[in-house]
Amino acid sequence: MTLKRLRAIVTALTLTASTLSGMNLSQAETALQSNKQSEIFQAYDTFKSAYMDATVEGDAAKKRRALEGIVASGNKLHIDVSDYRNKLKTLPAPTTDVKPAPATEPEPVAKPEPASKSRVKAPSIKGQNRLDEVEWDSGNLVFHFEKPLSNRDVNFFKLKKSGKHGYRYVLDIHAVLDRSHTLTHRDLKRISLTQYKPHTIRLVLESSQALPVRFAKHEKTLTVRAGLSGVTSPKRVPALSPVQARNKERVIVIDPGHGGKDGGAVGHNRYKEKEIVLSLAVKTASRLRERGYTVYMTRSKDKFIKLRNRTGYANKKRADLFISLHANAVPKSKARKAYGIETYFLSPSRSKRATNAAALENKAEVEDMDFYGKSTFLNVLNSEKIVASHKLAIDLQSSVLSSLRARYKEVKDAGVREGPFWVLVGAQMPAVLVEIGFITHPKEAVRIHSNTYQDYFARGLAEGVERYFAKNR
Ligand SMILES: [Zn+2]
């Protein structure tokens, strides 16, 4: 499509929109003060068409006005206007900033010399310096110039709480821009880089909070540090913190028990184990990903998966940890008595309690027992792995309990236990099975089914993983 054609279409659309809303920009701005939803909506439409208009016309001032209107009206209407807000941030500074500083703005500490004079006075520079490139590097702004900078080439000053702007930090650099540079940062209200005077580039950082702004020169490079996060919006690629970067290397497989034709236990209120553990698994995975970990789930929907394929999947992913989530159950006669959280790790234990729980969880697939050899699988257990699994179980159990107890009373610690769980057999990494509670208990079933409880549970699991890695490796 040619630009001309696009322009025609946009103009047509714009006309239609403004005809429909029957407002111009000023009327729309007035309508913002209205309490009527319909008027604000009309204003929103008007701002949007004005924005398209301004984009085609290349009218920066109108574009800013329209964007500000979209954001203001959108906020009132609870419309997600984050894209427009971001666009607003990337706009070049309004013209008032390019003009000489307003009276409230102090002059730079060392007053810049008139252009012709300073060229003579700055011994290191013959002729003017030029900005080649500016880039973000881990939250720092790095300027690359054509020639080395001298001490007198950089002037820095800050303005505290100048009106509604919050804090403004201004850096004047004796150089020229030969093209525009769009800079944005999510921690800043605004950032602009303009040719402030014929031989002076001005960088302005606006923030609602005070920033520890410093700069350092090294030959042709100027680095501005403002304590900003390493996340820059131009590339929209979140930079990882050192902890997240380290965690990214760690692979965790979360295994929501049962699924598909195997519903697991059915308890109080007919809650299904397979549904509860899937929901908790999704929350846990997202908590872990927030911390930077690489997470896989053996299933993310209601699907049947053989027990041996669950650990097989973890092995294939070269997982560092395998966490299987289940809900425990007892016959009706004992339903009111049995409750609590327990974490199992695989071992040859044949205790009655472990055998009971394992019998429930193993029930799904008898064929898997044959696959591993009913009586011989315990012989292939690696004692090192048992110890690591035991440690993981302790960290998970204690972290989950403390997370839940921050909010809930009567959270029962039913202990870290060992047991012959088939789902853990064959895992080449530390592997545990968490029985998140008794689905048969009237109170605990309601808890493990609830979103809030699951949130606290997931947070506890993620915290436990963090603890485990902090102590091991
Ligand atoms: Zn289960």
Short mmCIF file of C-alpha atoms and ligand atoms in Angstrom, two decimals:
data_model
loop_
_atom_site.label_atom_id
_atom_site.label_comp_id
_atom_site.label_asym_id
_atom_site.label_seq_id
_atom_site.Cartn_x
_atom_site.Cartn_y
_atom_site.Cartn_z
CA MET A 1 0.00 0.00 0.00
CA THR A 2 1.37 3.41 -0.89
CA LEU A 3 1.70 6.09 1.71
CA LYS A 4 -0.68 8.27 -0.26
CA ARG A 5 -3.32 5.57 -0.24
CA LEU A 6 -2.79 4.88 3.45
CA ARG A 7 -3.12 8.56 4.15
CA ALA A 8 -6.40 8.67 2.24
CA ILE A 9 -7.77 5.72 4.17
CA VAL A 10 -6.72 7.13 7.50
CA THR A 11 -8.16 10.51 6.67
CA ALA A 12 -11.41 8.84 5.69
CA LEU A 13 -11.44 6.86 8.92
CA THR A 14 -10.58 9.92 10.92
CA LEU A 15 -13.36 11.89 9.32
CA THR A 16 -15.80 9.11 10.02
CA ALA A 17 -14.67 8.83 13.62
CA SER A 18 -14.76 12.52 14.37
CA THR A 19 -18.06 12.87 12.55
CA LEU A 20 -19.47 10.07 14.63
CA SER A 21 -18.20 11.42 17.90
CA GLY A 22 -18.89 14.97 16.79
CA MET A 23 -16.02 16.36 18.81
CA ASN A 24 -12.78 18.10 18.09
CA LEU A 25 -9.66 17.80 20.26
CA SER A 26 -10.51 20.73 22.52
CA GLN A 27 -14.06 19.49 23.03
CA ALA A 28 -12.70 16.05 23.80
CA GLU A 29 -10.35 17.54 26.40
CA THR A 30 -13.29 19.33 28.00
CA ALA A 31 -15.34 16.13 27.90
CA LEU A 32 -12.66 14.46 30.03
CA GLN A 33 -13.98 16.42 33.00
CA SER A 34 -17.45 15.01 32.44
CA ASN A 35 -18.98 12.41 34.72
CA LYS A 36 -20.87 10.83 31.84
CA GLN A 37 -19.34 7.60 30.65
CA SER A 38 -20.74 8.13 27.16
CA GLU A 39 -19.07 11.52 26.81
CA ILE A 40 -15.73 10.19 27.97
CA PHE A 41 -16.11 7.39 25.47
CA GLN A 42 -16.75 9.91 22.68
CA ALA A 43 -13.66 11.79 23.81
CA TYR A 44 -11.65 8.56 23.75
CA ASP A 45 -12.75 7.96 20.15
CA THR A 46 -11.88 11.49 19.21
CA PHE A 47 -8.40 11.24 20.74
CA LYS A 48 -7.81 8.01 18.88
CA SER A 49 -8.71 9.44 15.52
CA ALA A 50 -6.71 12.58 16.24
CA TYR A 51 -3.77 10.32 17.01
CA MET A 52 -4.06 8.55 13.62
CA ASP A 53 -4.36 11.92 12.02
CA ALA A 54 -1.28 13.30 13.75
CA THR A 55 0.72 10.20 12.85
CA VAL A 56 -0.02 10.63 9.18
CA GLU A 57 0.59 14.38 9.29
CA GLY A 58 3.77 13.97 11.33
CA ASP A 59 2.44 16.55 13.79
CA ALA A 60 4.34 15.80 17.02
CA ALA A 61 2.49 18.30 19.21
CA LYS A 62 -0.91 17.00 18.14
CA LYS A 63 0.30 13.44 18.60
CA ARG A 64 1.30 14.15 22.19
CA ARG A 65 -1.99 15.86 22.91
CA ALA A 66 -3.96 12.97 21.40
CA LEU A 67 -1.94 10.35 23.26
CA GLU A 68 -2.35 12.18 26.55
CA GLY A 69 -6.08 12.25 25.85
CA ILE A 70 -6.20 8.54 25.03
CA VAL A 71 -4.39 7.69 28.24
CA ALA A 72 -6.52 9.99 30.40
CA SER A 73 -9.85 8.87 28.94
CA GLY A 74 -8.75 5.24 28.75
CA ASN A 75 -7.87 5.29 32.44
CA LYS A 76 -11.30 6.62 33.31
CA LEU A 77 -12.97 3.96 31.20
CA HIS A 78 -10.74 1.17 32.54
CA ILE A 79 -9.49 0.42 29.05
CA ASP A 80 -5.99 -0.95 28.77
CA VAL A 81 -4.07 1.93 27.25
CA SER A 82 -0.59 0.74 28.17
CA ASP A 83 0.50 0.69 24.52
CA TYR A 84 -0.45 4.33 24.14
CA ARG A 85 1.21 5.20 27.44
CA ASN A 86 4.41 3.62 26.17
CA LYS A 87 4.13 5.47 22.89
CA LEU A 88 3.73 8.69 24.81
CA LYS A 89 6.97 7.96 26.64
CA THR A 90 8.87 7.48 23.40
CA LEU A 91 7.76 10.81 21.96
CA PRO A 92 10.44 13.45 21.63
CA ALA A 93 10.36 16.13 24.29
CA PRO A 94 7.65 18.75 23.92
CA THR A 95 8.93 21.90 22.30
CA THR A 96 9.11 23.76 25.63
CA ASP A 97 12.07 21.59 26.55
CA VAL A 98 14.02 22.32 23.43
CA LYS A 99 13.67 26.04 23.90
CA PRO A 100 16.04 27.76 26.32
CA ALA A 101 15.48 26.67 29.89
CA PRO A 102 12.56 28.28 31.73
CA ALA A 103 13.30 30.75 34.49
CA THR A 104 12.95 28.12 37.22
CA GLU A 105 15.69 26.02 35.71
CA PRO A 106 19.16 26.98 36.92
CA GLU A 107 21.84 27.40 34.34
CA PRO A 108 24.42 24.65 34.10
CA VAL A 109 27.17 24.86 36.73
CA ALA A 110 29.68 25.87 34.12
CA LYS A 111 27.84 28.07 31.73
CA PRO A 112 28.35 26.81 28.20
CA GLU A 113 30.40 29.16 26.13
CA PRO A 114 28.93 30.59 22.97
CA ALA A 115 29.47 28.02 20.27
CA SER A 116 32.14 29.87 18.31
CA LYS A 117 34.24 30.62 21.40
CA SER A 118 34.06 27.18 22.96
CA ARG A 119 35.35 25.60 19.83
CA VAL A 120 38.50 27.64 20.20
CA LYS A 121 38.73 27.17 23.96
CA ALA A 122 38.32 23.41 24.12
CA PRO A 123 41.84 22.28 23.31
CA SER A 124 41.08 18.59 22.85
CA ILE A 125 38.47 19.23 20.24
CA LYS A 126 39.03 20.70 16.87
CA GLY A 127 35.64 21.39 15.42
CA GLN A 128 32.52 19.91 16.89
CA ASN A 129 32.03 16.50 18.36
CA ARG A 130 29.28 14.27 17.13
CA LEU A 131 27.22 11.62 18.90
CA ASP A 132 27.63 8.35 17.02
CA GLU A 133 25.43 6.09 19.08
CA VAL A 134 23.57 5.87 22.34
CA GLU A 135 22.55 2.59 23.89
CA TRP A 136 21.28 1.00 27.08
CA ASP A 137 23.62 -1.32 28.87
CA SER A 138 22.22 -2.97 32.04
CA GLY A 139 20.25 0.11 33.01
CA ASN A 140 23.09 2.53 32.17
CA LEU A 141 22.95 4.89 29.26
CA VAL A 142 26.13 4.72 27.18
CA PHE A 143 26.99 7.45 24.68
CA HIS A 144 29.59 6.86 21.99
CA PHE A 145 31.08 9.99 20.47
CA GLU A 146 33.14 10.52 17.39
CA LYS A 147 35.98 12.12 19.36
CA PRO A 148 37.23 12.04 22.95
CA LEU A 149 35.36 14.25 25.43
CA SER A 150 37.13 16.83 27.55
CA ASN A 151 36.18 17.81 31.10
CA ARG A 152 34.49 20.96 29.99
CA ASP A 153 32.31 19.15 27.51
CA VAL A 154 29.89 17.81 30.10
CA ASN A 155 27.70 19.75 32.49
CA PHE A 156 25.32 18.11 34.88
CA PHE A 157 22.64 19.58 37.10
CA LYS A 158 19.48 18.43 38.74
CA LEU A 159 16.16 19.96 39.59
CA LYS A 160 14.17 18.69 42.51
CA LYS A 161 10.41 18.66 42.47
CA SER A 162 9.96 21.24 39.80
CA GLY A 163 6.20 21.35 39.70
CA LYS A 164 4.45 18.24 38.48
CA HIS A 165 7.58 16.90 36.87
CA GLY A 166 9.03 15.33 39.99
CA TYR A 167 12.80 15.12 39.68
CA ARG A 168 14.61 16.25 36.59
CA TYR A 169 18.20 15.49 35.82
CA VAL A 170 19.84 17.40 33.04
CA LEU A 171 23.10 16.64 31.31
CA ASP A 172 24.43 19.02 28.69
CA ILE A 173 27.07 17.67 26.37
CA HIS A 174 29.07 19.76 23.98
CA ALA A 175 28.34 17.90 20.77
CA VAL A 176 25.83 17.59 18.00
CA LEU A 177 23.18 15.07 17.10
CA ASP A 178 22.84 14.19 13.49
CA ARG A 179 19.73 12.11 13.93
CA SER A 180 17.07 11.64 16.53
CA HIS A 181 17.36 8.95 19.18
CA THR A 182 14.28 7.52 20.81
CA LEU A 183 14.90 6.53 24.40
CA THR A 184 12.52 5.09 26.93
CA HIS A 185 12.88 3.36 30.25
CA ARG A 186 10.10 1.93 32.35
CA ASP A 187 11.54 3.41 35.57
CA LEU A 188 11.44 6.92 34.14
CA LYS A 189 8.50 9.21 33.58
CA ARG A 190 10.28 10.62 30.58
CA ILE A 191 13.66 10.73 28.95
CA SER A 192 14.66 13.02 26.14
CA LEU A 193 17.76 13.69 24.12
CA THR A 194 17.66 16.86 22.07
CA GLN A 195 19.87 19.39 20.32
CA TYR A 196 19.34 22.02 22.98
CA LYS A 197 21.67 24.61 21.48
CA PRO A 198 23.57 24.50 18.21
CA HIS A 199 26.50 22.78 19.89
CA THR A 200 24.88 21.36 22.97
CA ILE A 201 23.02 18.10 23.32
CA ARG A 202 20.72 17.95 26.32
CA LEU A 203 19.72 14.75 28.06
CA VAL A 204 16.77 15.07 30.46
CA LEU A 205 15.71 12.29 32.81
CA GLU A 206 12.40 12.77 34.58
CA SER A 207 11.45 10.56 37.46
CA SER A 208 8.87 10.64 40.22
CA GLN A 209 11.59 9.49 42.62
CA ALA A 210 15.05 10.80 43.33
CA LEU A 211 17.70 8.99 41.30
CA PRO A 212 21.41 8.55 42.11
CA VAL A 213 22.53 10.03 38.79
CA ARG A 214 26.27 9.96 38.08
CA PHE A 215 28.29 10.06 34.92
CA ALA A 216 31.72 8.89 33.88
CA LYS A 217 33.80 9.81 30.85
CA HIS A 218 36.30 7.60 29.21
CA GLU A 219 37.77 8.88 25.99
CA LYS A 220 34.96 8.76 23.44
CA THR A 221 32.47 7.15 25.82
CA LEU A 222 30.17 8.75 28.35
CA THR A 223 28.26 6.51 30.72
CA VAL A 224 25.28 7.82 32.67
CA ARG A 225 24.26 5.76 35.66
CA ALA A 226 20.98 6.48 37.39
CA GLY A 227 20.39 3.28 39.34
CA LEU A 228 17.84 2.14 36.79
CA SER A 229 16.86 -1.48 36.35
CA GLY A 230 18.47 -3.36 33.52
CA VAL A 231 15.16 -3.44 31.73
CA THR A 232 14.87 -1.05 28.83
CA SER A 233 11.73 -0.58 26.89
CA PRO A 234 13.09 0.08 23.37
CA LYS A 235 13.93 -3.56 22.83
CA ARG A 236 11.11 -4.76 25.07
CA VAL A 237 13.36 -7.60 26.16
CA PRO A 238 13.48 -7.83 29.93
CA ALA A 239 17.08 -8.18 31.02
CA LEU A 240 17.58 -10.88 33.61
CA SER A 241 18.88 -10.04 37.05
CA PRO A 242 22.01 -12.02 38.01
CA VAL A 243 19.85 -14.30 40.17
CA GLN A 244 17.35 -14.85 37.36
CA ALA A 245 20.15 -15.49 34.89
CA ARG A 246 21.60 -18.14 37.19
CA ASN A 247 18.18 -19.68 37.80
CA LYS A 248 17.47 -19.87 34.09
CA GLU A 249 20.02 -22.66 33.89
CA ARG A 250 18.02 -24.66 36.38
CA VAL A 251 15.30 -26.83 34.99
CA ILE A 252 12.36 -27.90 37.09
CA VAL A 253 9.67 -30.31 36.04
CA ILE A 254 6.34 -29.97 37.82
CA ASP A 255 4.15 -33.02 37.58
CA PRO A 256 0.45 -32.52 38.31
CA GLY A 257 -0.68 -36.00 39.31
CA HIS A 258 -3.23 -38.09 37.42
CA GLY A 259 -5.25 -36.62 34.51
CA GLY A 260 -7.64 -37.75 31.83
CA LYS A 261 -9.20 -41.15 32.54
CA ASP A 262 -7.28 -41.27 35.81
CA GLY A 263 -9.04 -38.73 37.99
CA GLY A 264 -7.11 -39.52 41.15
CA ALA A 265 -9.01 -39.17 44.39
CA VAL A 266 -12.50 -37.70 44.56
CA GLY A 267 -13.26 -36.07 47.87
CA HIS A 268 -15.37 -33.60 49.76
CA ASN A 269 -17.78 -31.66 47.50
CA ARG A 270 -16.83 -34.10 44.71
CA TYR A 271 -13.59 -32.15 44.22
CA LYS A 272 -11.26 -33.97 41.89
CA GLU A 273 -7.61 -34.44 42.71
CA LYS A 274 -6.55 -34.17 39.04
CA GLU A 275 -8.11 -30.71 38.78
CA ILE A 276 -6.81 -29.29 42.02
CA VAL A 277 -3.23 -30.40 41.44
CA LEU A 278 -3.23 -29.07 37.88
CA SER A 279 -4.36 -25.67 39.08
CA LEU A 280 -1.69 -25.61 41.79
CA ALA A 281 0.95 -26.79 39.29
CA VAL A 282 0.18 -23.90 36.95
CA LYS A 283 0.52 -21.42 39.81
CA THR A 284 3.76 -23.01 41.00
CA ALA A 285 5.25 -22.99 37.52
CA SER A 286 4.50 -19.31 37.14
CA ARG A 287 6.02 -18.48 40.56
CA LEU A 288 9.17 -20.35 39.60
CA ARG A 289 9.36 -18.67 36.20
CA GLU A 290 9.11 -15.29 37.90
CA ARG A 291 12.26 -16.24 39.75
CA GLY A 292 13.92 -17.05 36.47
CA TYR A 293 13.77 -20.85 36.53
CA THR A 294 13.13 -22.88 33.42
CA VAL A 295 9.99 -24.84 34.15
CA TYR A 296 8.23 -27.65 32.32
CA MET A 297 5.01 -29.39 33.23
CA THR A 298 4.31 -33.03 32.48
CA ARG A 299 0.79 -31.98 31.61
CA SER A 300 -0.90 -28.62 31.31
CA LYS A 301 -4.36 -29.98 30.59
CA ASP A 302 -6.64 -32.80 31.61
CA LYS A 303 -4.70 -35.56 29.91
CA PHE A 304 -3.73 -39.07 30.89
CA ILE A 305 0.01 -39.68 31.19
CA LYS A 306 1.66 -42.92 32.20
CA LEU A 307 3.66 -42.74 35.39
CA ARG A 308 6.91 -43.78 33.78
CA ASN A 309 6.53 -41.14 31.07
CA ARG A 310 6.42 -38.44 33.71
CA THR A 311 9.93 -39.04 34.99
CA GLY A 312 10.94 -40.00 31.47
CA TYR A 313 9.95 -36.50 30.40
CA ALA A 314 11.96 -34.97 33.24
CA ASN A 315 15.00 -37.02 32.23
CA LYS A 316 14.63 -35.92 28.64
CA LYS A 317 14.48 -32.29 29.74
CA ARG A 318 17.57 -32.89 31.88
CA ALA A 319 15.65 -31.50 34.80
CA ASP A 320 17.42 -30.60 38.02
CA LEU A 321 14.34 -31.27 40.11
CA PHE A 322 11.14 -33.25 39.73
CA ILE A 323 8.13 -32.29 41.84
CA SER A 324 4.97 -34.34 41.65
CA LEU A 325 1.79 -32.86 43.14
CA HIS A 326 -1.01 -34.96 44.61
CA ALA A 327 -3.85 -34.80 47.09
CA ASN A 328 -4.26 -37.49 49.70
CA ALA A 329 -7.45 -39.36 50.55
CA VAL A 330 -8.83 -41.67 53.22
CA PRO A 331 -12.04 -43.68 53.46
CA LYS A 332 -15.14 -41.78 54.59
CA SER A 333 -15.03 -43.17 58.11
CA LYS A 334 -11.69 -41.43 58.71
CA ALA A 335 -12.36 -38.31 56.62
CA ARG A 336 -12.72 -35.91 59.54
CA LYS A 337 -9.52 -37.02 61.21
CA ALA A 338 -6.97 -37.25 58.43
CA TYR A 339 -5.52 -33.94 57.23
CA GLY A 340 -2.18 -32.22 56.75
CA ILE A 341 0.59 -31.72 54.24
CA GLU A 342 3.24 -34.32 53.63
CA THR A 343 6.16 -34.56 51.27
CA TYR A 344 7.53 -37.89 50.15
CA PHE A 345 10.80 -38.85 48.63
CA LEU A 346 11.44 -42.20 47.05
CA SER A 347 13.06 -44.81 49.19
CA PRO A 348 12.70 -48.48 49.95
CA SER A 349 10.63 -47.64 53.03
CA ARG A 350 7.80 -50.02 53.68
CA SER A 351 6.20 -48.20 56.59
CA LYS A 352 2.45 -48.68 56.77
CA ARG A 353 1.65 -45.04 56.17
CA ALA A 354 3.98 -44.82 53.19
CA THR A 355 2.63 -48.04 51.76
CA ASN A 356 -0.94 -46.79 52.03
CA ALA A 357 -0.22 -43.49 50.33
CA ALA A 358 1.92 -45.16 47.72
CA ALA A 359 -0.74 -47.76 47.02
CA LEU A 360 -3.18 -44.97 46.18
CA GLU A 361 -0.79 -43.10 43.93
CA ASN A 362 0.55 -46.23 42.29
CA LYS A 363 -2.86 -47.65 41.51
CA ALA A 364 -3.19 -45.93 38.14
CA GLU A 365 -0.81 -48.15 36.35
CA VAL A 366 0.09 -51.59 37.34
CA GLU A 367 1.92 -52.11 34.07
CA ASP A 368 4.51 -49.55 35.09
CA MET A 369 5.40 -51.66 38.04
CA ASP A 370 6.22 -54.45 35.66
CA PHE A 371 8.25 -52.08 33.55
CA TYR A 372 10.54 -51.32 36.43
CA GLY A 373 10.28 -54.76 38.00
CA LYS A 374 8.11 -54.84 41.06
CA SER A 375 10.67 -56.11 43.49
CA THR A 376 13.89 -54.97 41.89
CA PHE A 377 13.31 -51.24 41.38
CA LEU A 378 14.44 -50.43 44.86
CA ASN A 379 17.83 -51.91 44.09
CA VAL A 380 18.55 -49.35 41.41
CA LEU A 381 17.99 -46.44 43.76
CA ASN A 382 21.04 -44.34 44.05
CA SER A 383 21.79 -43.39 47.65
CA GLU A 384 23.13 -39.99 46.66
CA LYS A 385 19.87 -39.23 44.94
CA ILE A 386 17.91 -40.39 47.97
CA VAL A 387 19.81 -37.96 50.16
CA ALA A 388 19.27 -35.09 47.70
CA SER A 389 15.58 -35.92 47.39
CA HIS A 390 15.30 -36.03 51.16
CA LYS A 391 16.85 -32.56 51.42
CA LEU A 392 14.54 -31.21 48.74
CA ALA A 393 11.54 -32.68 50.54
CA ILE A 394 12.55 -30.95 53.78
CA ASP A 395 13.00 -27.56 52.09
CA LEU A 396 9.72 -27.78 50.25
CA GLN A 397 7.75 -28.98 53.25
CA SER A 398 9.07 -26.28 55.59
CA SER A 399 8.70 -23.46 53.05
CA VAL A 400 5.15 -24.45 52.20
CA LEU A 401 4.21 -24.59 55.86
CA SER A 402 5.64 -21.17 56.65
CA SER A 403 4.03 -19.60 53.58
CA LEU A 404 0.61 -21.02 54.44
CA ARG A 405 0.87 -20.27 58.14
CA ALA A 406 1.44 -16.60 57.37
CA ARG A 407 -2.21 -16.55 56.35
CA TYR A 408 -3.99 -19.67 57.64
CA LYS A 409 -4.45 -21.24 61.04
CA GLU A 410 -4.30 -24.97 61.76
CA VAL A 411 -2.05 -25.89 58.88
CA LYS A 412 -0.87 -29.33 59.83
CA ASP A 413 2.64 -30.57 59.23
CA ALA A 414 2.16 -34.24 58.46
CA GLY A 415 5.86 -34.59 57.85
CA VAL A 416 8.53 -35.50 55.37
CA ARG A 417 8.31 -39.17 54.62
CA GLU A 418 9.87 -41.82 52.50
CA GLY A 419 7.93 -44.20 50.37
CA PRO A 420 7.92 -46.43 47.33
CA PHE A 421 6.21 -44.13 44.85
CA TRP A 422 6.31 -45.38 41.33
CA VAL A 423 6.06 -41.96 39.82
CA LEU A 424 9.42 -41.11 41.34
CA VAL A 425 11.10 -44.25 40.13
CA GLY A 426 13.48 -43.72 37.28
CA ALA A 427 13.97 -40.02 37.89
CA GLN A 428 17.59 -39.15 37.32
CA MET A 429 17.34 -36.07 39.52
CA PRO A 430 16.16 -35.32 43.07
CA ALA A 431 12.46 -36.12 43.00
CA VAL A 432 9.66 -35.67 45.50
CA LEU A 433 5.93 -36.11 45.73
CA VAL A 434 3.94 -33.55 47.67
CA GLU A 435 0.61 -34.60 49.11
CA ILE A 436 -0.85 -31.11 49.31
CA GLY A 437 -3.61 -32.07 51.72
CA PHE A 438 -6.50 -34.48 52.20
CA ILE A 439 -9.18 -34.01 49.61
CA THR A 440 -11.46 -36.03 51.86
CA HIS A 441 -11.22 -33.65 54.83
CA PRO A 442 -14.16 -31.19 54.91
CA LYS A 443 -12.05 -28.16 55.77
CA GLU A 444 -8.77 -29.00 54.06
CA ALA A 445 -10.53 -29.95 50.82
CA VAL A 446 -12.11 -26.50 50.62
CA ARG A 447 -8.74 -24.93 51.28
CA ILE A 448 -6.76 -26.83 48.67
CA HIS A 449 -9.53 -26.11 46.19
CA SER A 450 -9.37 -22.36 46.82
CA ASN A 451 -7.32 -19.99 44.70
CA THR A 452 -5.87 -18.04 47.59
CA TYR A 453 -4.70 -21.12 49.44
CA GLN A 454 -3.13 -22.40 46.24
CA ASP A 455 -1.37 -19.07 45.75
CA TYR A 456 0.24 -19.32 49.18
CA PHE A 457 1.05 -22.96 48.54
CA ALA A 458 2.70 -22.17 45.21
CA ARG A 459 4.71 -19.37 46.78
CA GLY A 460 5.90 -21.80 49.45
CA LEU A 461 6.98 -24.36 46.86
CA ALA A 462 8.91 -21.75 44.88
CA GLU A 463 10.54 -20.53 48.08
CA GLY A 464 11.47 -24.12 48.94
CA VAL A 465 13.14 -24.62 45.56
CA GLU A 466 15.10 -21.42 46.10
CA ARG A 467 16.17 -22.61 49.55
CA TYR A 468 17.22 -25.97 48.22
CA PHE A 469 19.40 -24.45 45.51
CA ALA A 470 20.86 -21.93 47.93
CA LYS A 471 22.15 -24.78 50.09
CA ASN A 472 23.07 -27.31 47.44
CA ARG A 473 25.46 -26.41 44.63
ZN ZN B 1 -2.57 -38.62 43.55
#
